Coordinates of C-alpha atoms and ligand atoms in Angstrom, one line a residue:
M1 CA 96.3 127.0 102.0
S2 CA 93.1 125.3 100.9
D3 CA 90.5 124.4 103.5
Q4 CA 89.6 121.4 101.4
K5 CA 92.8 119.6 101.8
E6 CA 92.5 116.0 103.1
I7 CA 95.3 113.9 104.4
V8 CA 95.6 110.4 105.9
L9 CA 97.2 109.7 109.3
L10 CA 98.8 106.3 109.8
K11 CA 99.1 104.9 113.3
C12 CA 102.1 102.5 113.6
G13 CA 101.7 99.2 115.3
E14 CA 103.8 97.0 117.6
L15 CA 104.1 99.5 120.4
V16 CA 106.7 97.4 122.2
L17 CA 109.2 98.5 119.6
K18 CA 111.5 101.1 120.9
G19 CA 114.3 103.4 120.0
Q20 CA 116.2 102.6 116.8
N21 CA 113.9 99.6 116.1
R22 CA 110.9 101.8 116.1
S23 CA 112.5 104.3 113.7
T24 CA 113.6 101.5 111.3
F25 CA 110.1 100.1 111.4
E26 CA 108.5 103.5 110.7
D27 CA 110.9 104.3 107.9
A28 CA 110.2 100.9 106.2
M29 CA 106.5 101.4 106.6
M30 CA 106.7 104.8 105.0
K31 CA 108.7 103.5 102.1
N32 CA 106.2 100.7 101.6
A33 CA 103.3 103.2 101.8
R34 CA 105.0 105.4 99.2
R35 CA 105.4 102.4 96.8
R36 CA 101.9 101.3 97.4
L37 CA 100.6 104.7 96.3
E38 CA 102.6 104.8 93.1
G39 CA 100.4 105.8 90.2
L40 CA 97.8 107.6 92.2
G41 CA 99.5 111.0 92.4
K42 CA 102.2 112.7 94.3
F43 CA 102.4 112.7 98.1
H44 CA 104.4 114.2 100.9
I45 CA 104.9 111.6 103.6
W46 CA 106.4 112.4 106.9
K47 CA 106.3 111.3 110.5
S48 CA 105.9 113.0 113.8
Q49 CA 105.3 111.3 117.2
S50 CA 104.6 107.8 116.0
T51 CA 102.1 109.0 113.4
V52 CA 102.8 109.0 109.7
Y53 CA 101.2 111.8 107.7
V54 CA 100.3 111.1 104.0
E55 CA 99.5 114.4 102.3
P56 CA 98.5 114.4 98.7
A57 CA 100.5 117.0 96.7
T58 CA 98.2 116.6 93.7
D59 CA 94.6 115.8 93.1
V60 CA 93.9 112.3 94.2
E61 CA 90.9 110.0 94.8
M62 CA 91.0 109.7 98.6
D63 CA 89.0 106.5 98.7
R64 CA 91.6 104.7 96.6
V65 CA 94.4 106.1 98.7
V66 CA 92.9 104.8 101.8
E67 CA 92.1 101.4 100.3
R68 CA 95.7 101.0 99.2
L69 CA 97.1 102.1 102.5
Q70 CA 94.9 99.5 104.2
T71 CA 97.2 96.8 102.8
V72 CA 100.4 98.2 104.2
F73 CA 101.7 96.1 107.1
G74 CA 102.8 98.0 110.1
V75 CA 99.8 100.3 110.0
V76 CA 97.3 99.5 112.8
A77 CA 94.8 102.2 112.0
L78 CA 94.3 104.9 109.4
C79 CA 92.5 108.1 109.9
P80 CA 91.4 110.5 107.2
A81 CA 91.7 114.1 108.3
R82 CA 91.0 117.6 107.0
V83 CA 93.8 120.2 107.1
V84 CA 92.6 123.6 108.3
A85 CA 94.3 126.8 109.3
K86 CA 95.2 127.1 113.0
D87 CA 92.3 129.4 113.6
W88 CA 89.3 128.7 115.8
Q89 CA 86.8 130.2 113.2
A90 CA 88.3 128.0 110.5
I91 CA 88.0 124.9 112.6
C92 CA 84.4 125.7 113.4
A93 CA 83.6 126.3 109.8
A94 CA 85.3 123.1 108.5
A95 CA 84.3 120.5 111.1
P96 CA 80.5 120.3 110.5
D97 CA 81.1 120.3 106.8
Y98 CA 83.8 117.7 106.8
L99 CA 82.1 115.4 109.3
A100 CA 78.5 115.9 107.9
R101 CA 78.1 112.5 106.4
D102 CA 79.5 110.6 109.4
L103 CA 77.6 112.6 112.0
A104 CA 74.3 112.5 110.1
G105 CA 74.4 108.7 110.2
A106 CA 75.4 108.4 113.9
K107 CA 73.5 108.7 117.2
T108 CA 76.4 109.5 119.5
F109 CA 79.7 111.3 119.3
K110 CA 82.4 112.9 121.3
V111 CA 85.2 115.4 120.7
N112 CA 88.8 114.8 121.5
A113 CA 91.4 117.5 121.3
K114 CA 95.2 117.4 121.1
R115 CA 97.1 120.6 121.3
S116 CA 100.9 120.3 120.7
D117 CA 101.1 124.0 120.0
K118 CA 100.6 125.5 123.4
R119 CA 100.4 129.0 121.9
F120 CA 96.9 128.2 120.5
P121 CA 94.6 130.4 122.6
M122 CA 92.2 127.6 123.7
D123 CA 93.2 124.6 125.8
S124 CA 92.0 121.0 125.0
P125 CA 89.0 121.0 127.3
A126 CA 87.8 124.3 125.8
I127 CA 88.2 123.0 122.3
C128 CA 86.1 119.8 123.2
R129 CA 83.4 121.8 124.9
E130 CA 83.1 124.5 122.3
L131 CA 83.2 122.2 119.2
G132 CA 81.0 119.7 121.0
G133 CA 78.4 122.4 121.5
L134 CA 78.6 123.6 118.0
L135 CA 78.2 120.1 116.5
L136 CA 75.2 119.5 118.8
S137 CA 73.5 122.6 117.6
R138 CA 74.1 121.7 113.9
F139 CA 73.2 118.0 114.3
P140 CA 70.5 118.1 117.0
H141 CA 69.7 114.4 116.8
L142 CA 73.2 113.6 118.3
R143 CA 74.0 112.8 121.9
V144 CA 77.4 113.0 123.5
D145 CA 78.7 109.6 124.7
V146 CA 82.2 109.8 126.1
N147 CA 82.6 106.0 126.6
Q148 CA 81.4 104.4 123.4
P149 CA 80.7 107.1 120.8
E150 CA 79.9 106.1 117.3
V151 CA 81.9 109.0 115.9
T152 CA 85.0 110.3 117.6
V153 CA 85.9 113.8 116.3
T154 CA 89.5 114.6 117.0
V155 CA 90.9 118.1 116.7
E156 CA 94.7 118.3 116.6
V157 CA 96.5 121.6 116.8
R158 CA 100.1 121.2 115.6
E159 CA 103.0 123.5 114.7
K160 CA 101.9 124.4 111.2
D161 CA 98.2 123.5 110.8
A162 CA 95.2 122.1 112.6
Y163 CA 93.6 118.7 111.7
I164 CA 90.1 117.5 112.0
H165 CA 90.1 113.7 112.2
K166 CA 87.3 111.3 111.2
N167 CA 86.9 107.9 112.8
Q168 CA 89.8 105.5 112.5
L169 CA 89.7 102.7 110.0
P170 CA 91.4 99.4 110.5
G171 CA 94.9 99.0 109.0
A172 CA 96.6 95.7 108.0
G173 CA 98.4 95.4 111.3
G174 CA 101.6 93.4 111.4
I175 CA 105.2 94.6 110.7
P176 CA 106.4 96.4 107.6
V177 CA 107.5 94.0 104.8
G178 CA 111.2 93.8 104.6
T179 CA 112.1 94.5 108.2
G180 CA 112.1 90.8 109.1
G181 CA 114.3 89.4 106.3
K182 CA 113.4 87.4 103.3
A183 CA 111.9 83.9 102.8
A184 CA 111.0 81.6 99.9
L185 CA 107.3 80.7 99.8
L186 CA 106.6 77.2 98.4
L187 CA 103.5 78.3 96.4
S188 CA 101.2 75.6 95.1
G189 CA 97.8 76.3 93.5
G190 CA 96.0 75.4 96.8
I191 CA 94.3 77.3 99.5
D192 CA 96.9 77.1 102.2
S193 CA 100.2 78.3 100.7
P194 CA 99.0 81.8 99.6
V195 CA 97.6 82.3 103.1
A196 CA 100.9 81.2 104.6
G197 CA 102.7 83.7 102.4
Y198 CA 100.4 86.5 103.5
M199 CA 100.8 85.6 107.2
M200 CA 104.6 85.7 107.0
A201 CA 104.6 88.9 105.0
K202 CA 102.5 90.3 107.8
R203 CA 105.3 89.5 110.2
G204 CA 107.7 91.6 108.1
L205 CA 109.2 89.1 105.7
E206 CA 109.9 89.9 102.1
L207 CA 108.8 87.0 99.9
I208 CA 110.0 85.2 96.8
A209 CA 107.8 82.3 95.5
V210 CA 108.9 78.9 94.3
H211 CA 106.4 76.8 92.3
F212 CA 107.0 73.2 91.1
A213 CA 105.4 72.4 87.8
S214 CA 105.4 69.0 86.1
P215 CA 104.2 69.4 82.5
P216 CA 102.5 67.6 80.8
Y217 CA 101.0 66.2 84.1
T218 CA 100.3 69.7 85.2
S219 CA 98.9 72.2 82.7
E220 CA 99.7 75.7 81.6
R221 CA 96.5 76.8 83.3
A222 CA 97.7 75.5 86.6
R223 CA 100.8 77.6 86.2
Q224 CA 98.8 80.7 85.3
K225 CA 96.7 80.0 88.4
V226 CA 99.9 80.2 90.5
V227 CA 100.9 83.5 88.9
A228 CA 97.4 84.8 89.6
L229 CA 97.7 83.8 93.3
A230 CA 101.1 85.4 93.6
E231 CA 99.6 88.6 92.1
K232 CA 96.9 88.6 94.7
L233 CA 99.6 88.8 97.4
L234 CA 101.3 91.8 95.8
P235 CA 99.2 94.5 97.5
Y236 CA 100.6 93.2 100.8
T237 CA 104.1 92.1 99.8
G238 CA 105.2 94.5 97.1
R239 CA 107.0 92.8 94.2
I240 CA 107.5 89.0 94.1
R241 CA 110.1 87.1 92.2
L242 CA 108.4 83.9 91.2
F243 CA 110.4 80.8 90.2
V244 CA 108.7 78.0 88.4
V245 CA 110.8 74.9 88.7
P246 CA 110.7 72.2 86.0
F247 CA 109.9 69.2 88.2
T248 CA 108.7 66.5 85.7
Q249 CA 112.0 64.6 85.4
L250 CA 112.6 64.5 89.1
Q251 CA 109.1 63.3 89.8
E252 CA 109.3 60.6 87.2
Q253 CA 112.5 59.3 88.6
L254 CA 111.1 59.3 92.1
R255 CA 108.0 57.4 90.8
D256 CA 110.1 54.9 88.8
K257 CA 112.9 54.2 91.3
G258 CA 111.3 54.7 94.8
P259 CA 108.7 52.6 96.7
E260 CA 105.2 53.9 96.0
E261 CA 104.2 54.5 99.6
Y262 CA 107.2 56.8 100.1
F263 CA 106.6 58.8 96.9
T264 CA 105.1 61.9 98.5
L265 CA 107.8 62.1 101.1
L266 CA 110.6 61.7 98.6
M267 CA 109.0 64.3 96.4
R268 CA 108.6 66.7 99.3
R269 CA 112.2 66.3 100.3
A270 CA 113.2 67.0 96.7
M271 CA 111.1 70.1 96.7
M272 CA 112.8 71.3 99.9
R273 CA 116.2 70.8 98.5
V274 CA 115.5 72.6 95.3
A275 CA 113.7 75.4 97.1
E276 CA 116.6 75.7 99.5
Q277 CA 119.0 76.2 96.6
I278 CA 116.9 78.9 95.1
A279 CA 116.3 80.5 98.5
I280 CA 120.0 80.8 99.3
R281 CA 120.8 82.1 95.8
E282 CA 118.2 84.8 96.3
G283 CA 119.4 85.8 99.7
C284 CA 116.5 84.3 101.7
Q285 CA 116.9 83.1 105.3
G286 CA 114.0 80.7 105.4
L287 CA 111.3 78.6 103.6
I288 CA 107.6 79.0 104.0
T289 CA 105.0 76.3 103.4
G290 CA 101.2 76.1 103.9
E291 CA 101.3 72.8 105.8
S292 CA 99.0 72.2 108.8
V293 CA 99.4 69.2 111.1
G294 CA 97.1 66.3 110.3
Q295 CA 95.6 67.8 107.1
V296 CA 96.9 65.1 104.8
A297 CA 99.1 62.0 105.1
S298 CA 102.3 64.0 104.4
Q299 CA 101.5 66.5 107.2
T300 CA 101.8 64.3 110.2
I301 CA 104.4 65.5 112.6
Q302 CA 106.7 62.5 111.6
A303 CA 106.3 63.4 107.9
L304 CA 107.1 67.1 108.6
G305 CA 110.2 65.9 110.5
V306 CA 111.3 63.9 107.5
T307 CA 111.0 66.9 105.2
D308 CA 112.5 69.4 107.6
C309 CA 115.7 67.5 108.1
V310 CA 116.9 67.9 104.5
T311 CA 117.3 71.7 104.8
T312 CA 119.3 73.8 107.2
L313 CA 117.0 76.8 106.7
P314 CA 114.2 77.2 109.1
V315 CA 110.9 76.1 107.6
L316 CA 108.1 78.5 108.6
R317 CA 104.6 77.0 108.6
P318 CA 102.3 79.7 109.9
A319 CA 99.1 77.6 109.2
I320 CA 100.5 74.7 111.2
G321 CA 97.9 74.8 114.0
M322 CA 95.0 76.2 112.0
D323 CA 91.8 74.4 111.0
K324 CA 91.0 74.5 107.3
S325 CA 88.0 76.8 108.0
E326 CA 90.4 79.3 109.7
I327 CA 92.7 79.2 106.7
V328 CA 89.8 79.6 104.3
A329 CA 88.6 82.7 106.2
I330 CA 91.9 84.4 105.6
A331 CA 92.0 83.2 102.0
R332 CA 88.6 84.9 101.5
K333 CA 89.8 88.0 103.2
I334 CA 92.9 88.3 100.9
D335 CA 90.8 87.2 97.9
T336 CA 92.8 84.2 97.0
F337 CA 90.1 81.6 97.7
E338 CA 88.2 81.7 94.5
T339 CA 91.4 81.4 92.5
S340 CA 92.7 78.6 94.7
I341 CA 89.6 76.4 94.2
L342 CA 89.9 76.4 90.4
P343 CA 90.3 72.7 89.6
Y344 CA 93.7 72.3 88.0
E345 CA 96.1 69.5 88.8
D346 CA 99.1 70.3 91.1
C347 CA 102.3 68.3 90.9
C348 CA 101.5 67.1 94.5
T349 CA 98.4 65.3 93.2
V350 CA 100.1 63.4 90.4
F351 CA 101.4 59.9 91.2
T352 CA 99.8 60.0 94.6
P353 CA 100.4 56.8 96.5
R354 CA 97.4 54.6 97.4
H355 CA 98.8 54.0 100.9
P356 CA 101.2 56.8 101.8
R357 CA 103.4 56.3 104.8
T358 CA 102.2 58.5 107.6
R359 CA 104.8 57.7 110.3
P360 CA 108.0 57.6 108.4
K361 CA 111.4 57.6 110.0
A362 CA 114.1 59.9 108.6
E363 CA 116.8 57.2 108.6
E364 CA 114.5 54.9 106.6
V365 CA 113.8 57.6 104.0
A366 CA 117.5 58.5 103.8
R367 CA 118.3 54.8 103.2
I368 CA 115.7 54.6 100.4
E369 CA 117.2 57.7 98.8
A370 CA 120.7 56.2 99.0
E371 CA 119.5 53.0 97.3
M372 CA 117.8 54.9 94.6
A373 CA 121.1 56.7 93.9
L374 CA 119.5 59.6 91.9
D375 CA 121.9 61.9 90.2
P376 CA 122.3 64.9 92.5
A377 CA 122.8 67.0 89.4
L378 CA 119.0 66.6 88.8
L379 CA 118.3 68.8 91.8
D380 CA 120.9 71.4 90.8
E381 CA 119.5 71.5 87.3
A382 CA 115.9 71.9 88.5
A383 CA 117.0 74.9 90.7
Q384 CA 119.1 76.4 87.9
E385 CA 116.5 76.0 85.2
A386 CA 113.7 77.5 87.3
E387 CA 112.0 80.1 85.2
L388 CA 111.8 83.6 86.8
T389 CA 108.9 86.0 86.5
V390 CA 109.0 89.3 88.3
L391 CA 105.6 90.3 89.5
T392 CA 105.0 93.9 90.4
L393 CA 101.9 95.9 91.2
R394 CA 102.7 98.2 88.3
G395 CA 102.7 95.3 86.0
M396 CA 99.4 94.1 87.4
E397 CA 97.7 97.4 87.4
N398 CA 98.7 98.3 83.9
R399 CA 97.0 95.2 82.5
Ligands
LIG401 P1 98.0 74.0 99.6 O1 96.5 74.4 99.7 O2 98.9 75.1 99.9 O3 98.3 73.4 98.2 P2 97.7 71.4 100.6 O4 97.0 71.2 101.8 O5 97.1 71.1 99.3 O6 98.2 72.9 100.6 P3 100.0 69.9 100.0 O7 99.6 69.8 98.5 O8 100.4 68.7 100.7 O9 99.1 70.7 100.9 O10 101.3 70.8 100.1 C1 101.8 71.3 101.3 C2 102.6 72.5 101.0 O11 103.7 72.1 100.1 C3 101.9 73.6 100.3 O12 101.2 74.4 101.3 C4 103.0 74.3 99.6 O13 103.7 75.2 100.5 C5 103.9 73.2 99.2 N1 103.6 72.8 97.9 C6 102.8 71.8 97.5 N2 102.7 71.7 96.1 C7 103.6 72.6 95.7 C8 104.0 73.0 94.4 N3 103.5 72.5 93.2 N4 104.9 74.0 94.3 C9 105.4 74.6 95.4 N5 105.0 74.3 96.6 C10 104.1 73.3 96.8
LIG402 MG1 98.5 71.7 97.5

């Protein structure tokens, strides 16, 4: 066995999960990690005592492996580690070399030891003491700080091998995508909805995306922007089925037949109904929007009530209590912000009423809809004619 072999340890999150749940959670996380690493090489991935081990079976670029694994939900922390023979001399030879860069740049460190193989001749305190002494003699500028060390060196002696761990790196947190069911994200070209999608994927939901396009009022570039936004979510979500709904006819009818101040509400109810049809057809259990109370006229609590009541699916709005600046911070983190602010018209910004109703009543809006007597087939057609694009990381990375 080579002394140069490096692996990555993944620490699972949500410690409250127990028994069968925990194992479902870990299995899903491993499956997602495996998918995420596709194209980088071959890996053995296994778990033991709440830690998942990712071991390259071929030559790989470790930095890229770590970077990819940092987008896998369900991983709270990652830790690169060197695999060494279960032999004290081998551990002492490998540790200073493997940790050289980290230790050279630090002032303080400590050594932790875990020994699950009790046949190993040294106990944990002895490992800490001896390796600590060795590292101090090699890096004389260092000081031991057991409370807040800059570098924590962990030596783990297991059944087959020993591992020397570097410092932990932050993982994506959350719950593995797919363990929480599936929902349809109403994805506009704005800042909020991609963030909402990311937040719900983080809570374990698999996503499909539904976008409403109204050509010629909205352009092909606006549509491309939405594709680009969905692609930005792929590292977190895995593949996304994106449905682009032809919305022009419905919007024109609503503009022509409904009272102007109700236009946005009528349009949002139509969106919900079409999205619900697609969601149910695709096996989703809920809808997701990027709405936040008070952000615009259509996002008062009364207006949200009027849009909610047209669907029986739960409407998840993870940004509901967030300030724009908080949403923007996440948009920057997931790298959707720069795309979101490209200035293309969204269907929500065409035919905008001058004086939108901000405190509508559901009965009133239902009465207006009844009077307009739109052909319900228009909604069905929009849902059926939605154009599907399947976005995958493979597709994106091959470009
Ligand atoms: P965003 O930044 O997400 O566009 P916003 O503050 O601009 O949000 P609105 O335009 O009022 O908000 O839309 C509210 C929500 O409705 C969006 O977050 C999104 O979930 C959904 N939505 C708006 N326009 C569209 C669209 N063209 N296609 C799909 N969903 C949309
Ligand atoms: Mg918008």
